[in-house]
mmCIF file of C-alpha atoms and ligand atoms in Angstrom:
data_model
loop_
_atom_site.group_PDB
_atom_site.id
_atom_site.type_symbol
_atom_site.label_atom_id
_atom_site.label_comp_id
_atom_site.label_asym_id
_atom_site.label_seq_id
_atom_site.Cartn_x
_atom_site.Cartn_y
_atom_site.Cartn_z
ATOM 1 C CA UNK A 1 60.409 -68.971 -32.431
ATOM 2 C CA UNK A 2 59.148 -65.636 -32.631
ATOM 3 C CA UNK A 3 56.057 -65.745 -34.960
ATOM 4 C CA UNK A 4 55.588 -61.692 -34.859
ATOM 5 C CA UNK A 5 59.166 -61.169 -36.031
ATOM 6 C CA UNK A 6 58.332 -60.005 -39.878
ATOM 7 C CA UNK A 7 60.376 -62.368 -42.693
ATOM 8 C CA UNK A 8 62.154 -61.789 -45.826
ATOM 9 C CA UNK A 9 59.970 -63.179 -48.109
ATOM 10 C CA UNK A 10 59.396 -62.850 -52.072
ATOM 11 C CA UNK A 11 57.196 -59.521 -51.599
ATOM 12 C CA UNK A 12 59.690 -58.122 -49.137
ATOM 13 C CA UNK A 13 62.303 -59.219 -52.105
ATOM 14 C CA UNK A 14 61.068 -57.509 -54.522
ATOM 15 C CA UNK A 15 60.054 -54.309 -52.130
ATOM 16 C CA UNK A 16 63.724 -53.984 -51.295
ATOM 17 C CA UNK A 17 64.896 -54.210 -55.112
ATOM 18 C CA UNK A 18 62.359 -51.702 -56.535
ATOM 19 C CA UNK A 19 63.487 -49.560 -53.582
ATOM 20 C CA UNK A 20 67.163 -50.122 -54.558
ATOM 21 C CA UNK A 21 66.147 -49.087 -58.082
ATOM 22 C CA UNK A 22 64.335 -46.207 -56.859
ATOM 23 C CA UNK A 23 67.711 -44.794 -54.715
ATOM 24 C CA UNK A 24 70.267 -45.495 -57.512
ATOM 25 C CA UNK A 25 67.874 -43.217 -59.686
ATOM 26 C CA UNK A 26 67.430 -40.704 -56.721
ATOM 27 C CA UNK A 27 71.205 -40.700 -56.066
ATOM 28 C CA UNK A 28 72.867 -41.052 -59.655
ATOM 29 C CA UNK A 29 74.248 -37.844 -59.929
ATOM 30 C CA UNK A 30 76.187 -38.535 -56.658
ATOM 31 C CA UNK A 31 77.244 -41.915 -57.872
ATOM 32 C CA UNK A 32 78.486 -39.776 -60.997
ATOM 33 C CA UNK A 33 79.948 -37.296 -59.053
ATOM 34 C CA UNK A 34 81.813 -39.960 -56.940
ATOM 35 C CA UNK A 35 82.996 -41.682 -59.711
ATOM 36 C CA UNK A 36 83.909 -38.808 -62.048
ATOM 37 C CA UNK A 37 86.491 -38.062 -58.839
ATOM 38 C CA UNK A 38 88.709 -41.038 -58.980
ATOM 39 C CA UNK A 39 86.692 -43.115 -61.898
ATOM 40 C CA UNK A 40 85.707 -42.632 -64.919
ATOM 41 C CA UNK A 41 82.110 -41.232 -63.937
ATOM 42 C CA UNK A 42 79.626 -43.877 -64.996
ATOM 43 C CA UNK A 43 78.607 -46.018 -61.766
ATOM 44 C CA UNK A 44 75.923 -44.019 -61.645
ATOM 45 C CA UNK A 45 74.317 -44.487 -64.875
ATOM 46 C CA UNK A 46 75.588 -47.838 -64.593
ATOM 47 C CA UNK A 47 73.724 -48.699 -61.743
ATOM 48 C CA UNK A 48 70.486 -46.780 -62.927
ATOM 49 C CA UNK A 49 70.414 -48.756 -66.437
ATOM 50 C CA UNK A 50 71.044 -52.410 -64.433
ATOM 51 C CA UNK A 51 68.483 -51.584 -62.139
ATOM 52 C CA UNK A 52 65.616 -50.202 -64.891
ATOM 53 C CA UNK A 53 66.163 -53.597 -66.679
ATOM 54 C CA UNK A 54 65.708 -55.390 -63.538
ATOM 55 C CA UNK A 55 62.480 -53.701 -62.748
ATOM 56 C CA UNK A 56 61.234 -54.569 -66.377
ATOM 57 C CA UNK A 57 62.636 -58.485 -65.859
ATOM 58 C CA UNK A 58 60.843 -58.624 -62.710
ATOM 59 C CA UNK A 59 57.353 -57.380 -64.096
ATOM 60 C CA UNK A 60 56.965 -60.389 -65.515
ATOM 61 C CA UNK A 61 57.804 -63.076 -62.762
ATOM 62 C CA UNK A 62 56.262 -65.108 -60.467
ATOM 63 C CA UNK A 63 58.624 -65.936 -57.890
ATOM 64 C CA UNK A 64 58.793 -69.108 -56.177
ATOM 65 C CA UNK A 65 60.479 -67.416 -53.233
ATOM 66 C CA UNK A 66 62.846 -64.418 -52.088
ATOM 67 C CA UNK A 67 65.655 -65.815 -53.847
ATOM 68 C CA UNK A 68 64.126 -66.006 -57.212
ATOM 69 C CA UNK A 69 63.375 -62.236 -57.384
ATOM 70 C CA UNK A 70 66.833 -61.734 -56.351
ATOM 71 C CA UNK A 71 68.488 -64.504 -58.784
ATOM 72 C CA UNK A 72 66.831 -62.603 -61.712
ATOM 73 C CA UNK A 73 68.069 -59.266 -59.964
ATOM 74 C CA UNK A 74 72.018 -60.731 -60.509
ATOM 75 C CA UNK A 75 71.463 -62.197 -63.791
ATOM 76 C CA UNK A 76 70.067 -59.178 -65.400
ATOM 77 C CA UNK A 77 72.483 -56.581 -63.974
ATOM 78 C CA UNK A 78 75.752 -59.317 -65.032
ATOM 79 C CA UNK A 79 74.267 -59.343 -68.581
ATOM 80 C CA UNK A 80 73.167 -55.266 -68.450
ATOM 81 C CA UNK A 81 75.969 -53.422 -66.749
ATOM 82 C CA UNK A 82 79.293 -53.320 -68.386
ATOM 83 C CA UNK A 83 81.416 -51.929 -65.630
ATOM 84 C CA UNK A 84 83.181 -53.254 -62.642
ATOM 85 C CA UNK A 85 80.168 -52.875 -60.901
ATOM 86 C CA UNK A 86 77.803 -55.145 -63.224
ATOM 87 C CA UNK A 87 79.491 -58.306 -62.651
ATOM 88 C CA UNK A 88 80.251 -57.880 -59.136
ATOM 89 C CA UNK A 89 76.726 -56.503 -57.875
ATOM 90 C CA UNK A 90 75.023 -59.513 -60.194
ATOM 91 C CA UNK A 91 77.554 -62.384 -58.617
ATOM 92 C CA UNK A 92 76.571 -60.935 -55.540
ATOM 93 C CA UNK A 93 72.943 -60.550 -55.876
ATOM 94 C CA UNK A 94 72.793 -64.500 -57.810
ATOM 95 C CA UNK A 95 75.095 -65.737 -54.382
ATOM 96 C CA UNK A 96 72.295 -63.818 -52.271
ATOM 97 C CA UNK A 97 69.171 -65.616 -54.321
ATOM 98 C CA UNK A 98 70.188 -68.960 -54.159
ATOM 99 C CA UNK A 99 70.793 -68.403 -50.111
ATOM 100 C CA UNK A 100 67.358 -67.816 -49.508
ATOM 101 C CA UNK A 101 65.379 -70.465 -50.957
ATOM 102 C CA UNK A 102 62.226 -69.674 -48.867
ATOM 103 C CA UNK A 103 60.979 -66.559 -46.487
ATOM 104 C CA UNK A 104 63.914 -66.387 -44.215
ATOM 105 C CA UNK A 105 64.929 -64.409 -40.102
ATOM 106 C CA UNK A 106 67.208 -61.934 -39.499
ATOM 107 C CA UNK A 107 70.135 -65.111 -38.903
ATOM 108 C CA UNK A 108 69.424 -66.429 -42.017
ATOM 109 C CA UNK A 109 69.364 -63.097 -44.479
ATOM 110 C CA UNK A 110 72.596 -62.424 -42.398
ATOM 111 C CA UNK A 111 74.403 -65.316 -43.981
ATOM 112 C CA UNK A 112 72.772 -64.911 -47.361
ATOM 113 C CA UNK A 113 74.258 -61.693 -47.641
ATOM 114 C CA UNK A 114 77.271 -62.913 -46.027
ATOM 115 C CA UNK A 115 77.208 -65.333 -49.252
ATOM 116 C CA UNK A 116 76.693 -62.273 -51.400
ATOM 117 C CA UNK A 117 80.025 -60.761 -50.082
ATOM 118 C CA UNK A 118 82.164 -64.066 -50.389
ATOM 119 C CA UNK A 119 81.168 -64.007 -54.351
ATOM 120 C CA UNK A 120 81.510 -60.116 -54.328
ATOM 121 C CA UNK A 121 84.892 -61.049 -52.840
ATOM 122 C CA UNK A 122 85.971 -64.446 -55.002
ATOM 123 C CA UNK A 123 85.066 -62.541 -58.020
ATOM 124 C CA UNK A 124 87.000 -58.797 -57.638
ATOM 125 C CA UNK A 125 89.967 -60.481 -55.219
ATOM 126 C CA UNK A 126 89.930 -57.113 -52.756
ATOM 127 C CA UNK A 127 90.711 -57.339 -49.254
ATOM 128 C CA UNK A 128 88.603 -54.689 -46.563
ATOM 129 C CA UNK A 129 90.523 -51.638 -47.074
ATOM 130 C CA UNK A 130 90.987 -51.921 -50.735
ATOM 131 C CA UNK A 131 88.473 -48.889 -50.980
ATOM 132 C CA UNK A 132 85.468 -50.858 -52.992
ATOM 133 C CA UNK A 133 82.387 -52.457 -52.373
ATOM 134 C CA UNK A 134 83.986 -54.489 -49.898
ATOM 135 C CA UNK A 135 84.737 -51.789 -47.487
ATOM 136 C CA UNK A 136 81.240 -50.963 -46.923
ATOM 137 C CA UNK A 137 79.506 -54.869 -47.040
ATOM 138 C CA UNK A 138 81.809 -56.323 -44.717
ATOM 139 C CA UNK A 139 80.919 -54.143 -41.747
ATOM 140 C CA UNK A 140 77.205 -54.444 -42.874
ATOM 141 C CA UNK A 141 76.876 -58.664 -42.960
ATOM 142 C CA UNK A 142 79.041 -58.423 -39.341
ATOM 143 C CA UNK A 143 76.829 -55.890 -37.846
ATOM 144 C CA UNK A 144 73.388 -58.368 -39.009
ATOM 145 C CA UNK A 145 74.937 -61.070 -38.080
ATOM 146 C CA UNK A 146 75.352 -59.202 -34.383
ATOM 147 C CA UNK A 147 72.137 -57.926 -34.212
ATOM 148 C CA UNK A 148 70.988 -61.311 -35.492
ATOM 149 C CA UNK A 149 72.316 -63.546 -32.647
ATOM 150 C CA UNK A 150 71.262 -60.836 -30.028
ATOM 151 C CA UNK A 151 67.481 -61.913 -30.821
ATOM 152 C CA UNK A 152 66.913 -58.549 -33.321
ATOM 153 C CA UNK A 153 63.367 -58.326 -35.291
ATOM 154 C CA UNK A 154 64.431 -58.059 -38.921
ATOM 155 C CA UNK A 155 63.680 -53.831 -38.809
ATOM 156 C CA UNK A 156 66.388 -53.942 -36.034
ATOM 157 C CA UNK A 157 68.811 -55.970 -37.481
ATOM 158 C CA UNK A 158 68.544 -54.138 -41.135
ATOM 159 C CA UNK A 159 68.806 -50.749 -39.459
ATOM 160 C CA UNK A 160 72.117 -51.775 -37.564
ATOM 161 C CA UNK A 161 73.611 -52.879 -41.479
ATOM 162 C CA UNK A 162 72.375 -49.964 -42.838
ATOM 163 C CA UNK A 163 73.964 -47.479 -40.002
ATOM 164 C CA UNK A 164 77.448 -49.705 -40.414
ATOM 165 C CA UNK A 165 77.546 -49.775 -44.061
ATOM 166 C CA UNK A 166 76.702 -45.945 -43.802
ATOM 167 C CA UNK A 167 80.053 -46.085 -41.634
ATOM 168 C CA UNK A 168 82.109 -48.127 -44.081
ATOM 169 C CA UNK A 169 81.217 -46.452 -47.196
ATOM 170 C CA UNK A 170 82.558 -42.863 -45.072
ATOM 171 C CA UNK A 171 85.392 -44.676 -44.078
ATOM 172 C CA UNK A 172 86.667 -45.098 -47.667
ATOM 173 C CA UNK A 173 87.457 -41.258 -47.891
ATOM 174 C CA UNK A 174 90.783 -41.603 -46.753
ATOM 175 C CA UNK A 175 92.172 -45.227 -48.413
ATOM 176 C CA UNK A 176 94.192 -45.736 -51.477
ATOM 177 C CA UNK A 177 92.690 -47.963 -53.852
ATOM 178 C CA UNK A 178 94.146 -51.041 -54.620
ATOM 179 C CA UNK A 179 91.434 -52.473 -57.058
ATOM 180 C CA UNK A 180 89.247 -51.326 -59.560
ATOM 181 C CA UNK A 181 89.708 -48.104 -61.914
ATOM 182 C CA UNK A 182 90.283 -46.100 -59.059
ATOM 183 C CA UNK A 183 93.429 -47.666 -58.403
ATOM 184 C CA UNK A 184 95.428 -46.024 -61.698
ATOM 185 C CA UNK A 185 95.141 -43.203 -59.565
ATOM 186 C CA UNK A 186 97.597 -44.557 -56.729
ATOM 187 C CA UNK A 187 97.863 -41.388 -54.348
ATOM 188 C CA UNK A 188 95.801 -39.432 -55.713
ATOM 189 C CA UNK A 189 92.536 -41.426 -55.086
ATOM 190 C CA UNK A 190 92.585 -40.588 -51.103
ATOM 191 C CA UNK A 191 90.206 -38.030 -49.762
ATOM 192 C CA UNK A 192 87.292 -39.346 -52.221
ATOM 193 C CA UNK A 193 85.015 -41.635 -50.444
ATOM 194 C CA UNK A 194 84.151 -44.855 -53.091
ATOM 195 C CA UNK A 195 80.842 -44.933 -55.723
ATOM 196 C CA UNK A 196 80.771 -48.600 -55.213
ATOM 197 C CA UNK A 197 80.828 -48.569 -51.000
ATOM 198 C CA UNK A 198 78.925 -45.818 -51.355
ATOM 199 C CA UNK A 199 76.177 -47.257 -53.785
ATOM 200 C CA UNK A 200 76.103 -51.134 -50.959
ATOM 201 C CA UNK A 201 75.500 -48.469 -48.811
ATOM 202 C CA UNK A 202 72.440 -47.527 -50.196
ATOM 203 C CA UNK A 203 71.265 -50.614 -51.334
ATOM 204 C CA UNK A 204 71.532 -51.872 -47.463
ATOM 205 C CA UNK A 205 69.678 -48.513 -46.606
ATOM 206 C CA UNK A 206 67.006 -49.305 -48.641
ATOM 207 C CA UNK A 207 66.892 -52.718 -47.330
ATOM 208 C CA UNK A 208 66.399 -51.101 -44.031
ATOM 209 C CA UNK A 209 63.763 -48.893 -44.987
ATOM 210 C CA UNK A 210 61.294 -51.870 -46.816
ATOM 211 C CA UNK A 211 61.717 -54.038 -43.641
ATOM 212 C CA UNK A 212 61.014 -51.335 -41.733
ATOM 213 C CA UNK A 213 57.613 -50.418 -43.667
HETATM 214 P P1 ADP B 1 83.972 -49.206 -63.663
HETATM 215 O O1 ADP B 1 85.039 -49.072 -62.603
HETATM 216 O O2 ADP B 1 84.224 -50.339 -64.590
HETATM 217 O O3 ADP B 1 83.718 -47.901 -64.360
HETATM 218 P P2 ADP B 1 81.695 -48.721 -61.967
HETATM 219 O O4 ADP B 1 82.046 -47.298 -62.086
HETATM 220 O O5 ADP B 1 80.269 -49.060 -62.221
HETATM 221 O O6 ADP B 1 82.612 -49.617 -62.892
HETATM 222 O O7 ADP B 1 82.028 -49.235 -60.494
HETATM 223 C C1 ADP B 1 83.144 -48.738 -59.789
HETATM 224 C C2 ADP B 1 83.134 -49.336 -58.387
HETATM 225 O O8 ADP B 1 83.307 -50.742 -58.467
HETATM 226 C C3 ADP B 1 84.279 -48.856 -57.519
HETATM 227 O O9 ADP B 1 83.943 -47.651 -56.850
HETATM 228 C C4 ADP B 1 84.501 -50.014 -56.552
HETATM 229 O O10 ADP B 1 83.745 -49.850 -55.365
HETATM 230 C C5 ADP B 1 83.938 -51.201 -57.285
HETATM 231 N N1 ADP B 1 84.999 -52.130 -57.643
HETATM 232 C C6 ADP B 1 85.866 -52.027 -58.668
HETATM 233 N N2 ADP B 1 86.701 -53.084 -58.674
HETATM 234 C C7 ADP B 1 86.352 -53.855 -57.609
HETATM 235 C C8 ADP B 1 86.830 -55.092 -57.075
HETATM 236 N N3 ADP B 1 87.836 -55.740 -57.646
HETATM 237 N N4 ADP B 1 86.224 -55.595 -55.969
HETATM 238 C C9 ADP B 1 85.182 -54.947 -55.399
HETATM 239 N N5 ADP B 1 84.675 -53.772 -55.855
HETATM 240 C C10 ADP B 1 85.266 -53.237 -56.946
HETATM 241 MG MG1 MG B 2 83.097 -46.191 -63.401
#
């Protein structure tokens, strides 16, 4: 084992959330803009209200470990966001928390966000290609779990799901929706890329960045 490789731990945790919160406030009127285009323009302000709550519910905790900061992170945005996006982010985020009872590798934050997905996915029933959320995590967890089994440092590894989800959320622009509010639109939702891929992009971008740091 590689005791230089840096590990997701409870500080790291709550790094990458406050830096999540900090990007969905940086990039709202995006998310709006995004959303107002085949949606009914609130995943932005969605996302900024979950995540302000969850900076004010994490203030006051002591976490036991990464997954408790990010257990709190998915209860608070399931009981703060009312769109799509509330539920499905918070299933995610609780599926992530209980994953990572204790400072985990590259291998093993690969599979707790591969865990996040799979409730992302039980939870909203949309396949890769559906033009969601989906579109832009899948290629994310499969390009850390890559970098993971090729011996990456948790920077490296982060970086490559960052770049991929990057890559997913793009490739949205030209799907049809088949779930979500974006799907009413049939046809006419192609040539928009998706808030939701759009805003996992970000949130594995910033997860990049606080590893990195
Ligand atoms: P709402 O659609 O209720 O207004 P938001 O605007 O906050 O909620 O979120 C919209 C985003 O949610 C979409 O861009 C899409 O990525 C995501 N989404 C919607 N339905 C699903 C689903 N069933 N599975 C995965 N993601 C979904
Ligand atoms: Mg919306």
């Amino acid at each position: 084992m590689d005791f230089d490789t840096p590990l997701f731990d409870s500080v790291l945790a709550e790094t990458w959330i406050r830096a999540i919160a900090a990007a969905v406030e940086e990039e709202e009127a995006l998310l709006t803009e995004l959303d107002s285009a085949i949606g009914d323009g609130d995943h932005g302000s969605n996302l900024r209200r979950g995540f302000a709550a969850v900076l004010s519910a994490l203030d006051g905790l002591q976490p036991t470990g990464p997954g408790a900061v990010l257990t709190k992170t998915g209860t608070t945005l399931i009981s703060k966001v009312g769109g799509a996006s509330g539920p499905l982010y918070g299933k995610a985020f609780r599926a992530i928390g209980a994953a990572l009872p204790e400072p985990a590798g590259p291998a093993t934050l690969a599979e707790a966000l591969a865990a996040g997905l799979d409730a992302v996915r039980i939870l909203g029933k949309a396949e890769p290609g559906d033009k969601t959320i989906v579109d832009a995590w899948t290629p994310a967890v499969a390009a850390l779990r890559a970098a993971a089994a090729a011996g990456a440092t948790l920077p490296e590894a982060t970086a490559a799901a960052a770049d991929a989800a990057d890559q997913g959320a793009r490739a949205t622009i030209p799907l049809r929706a088949r779930k979500g509010r974006a799907s009413y639109l049939g046809e006419r939702s192609t040539g928009h890329q998706d808030p939701g891929a759009t805003s996992t992009a970000l949130l594995f971008r910033a997860l990049a960045d606080v590893a990195h740091n």
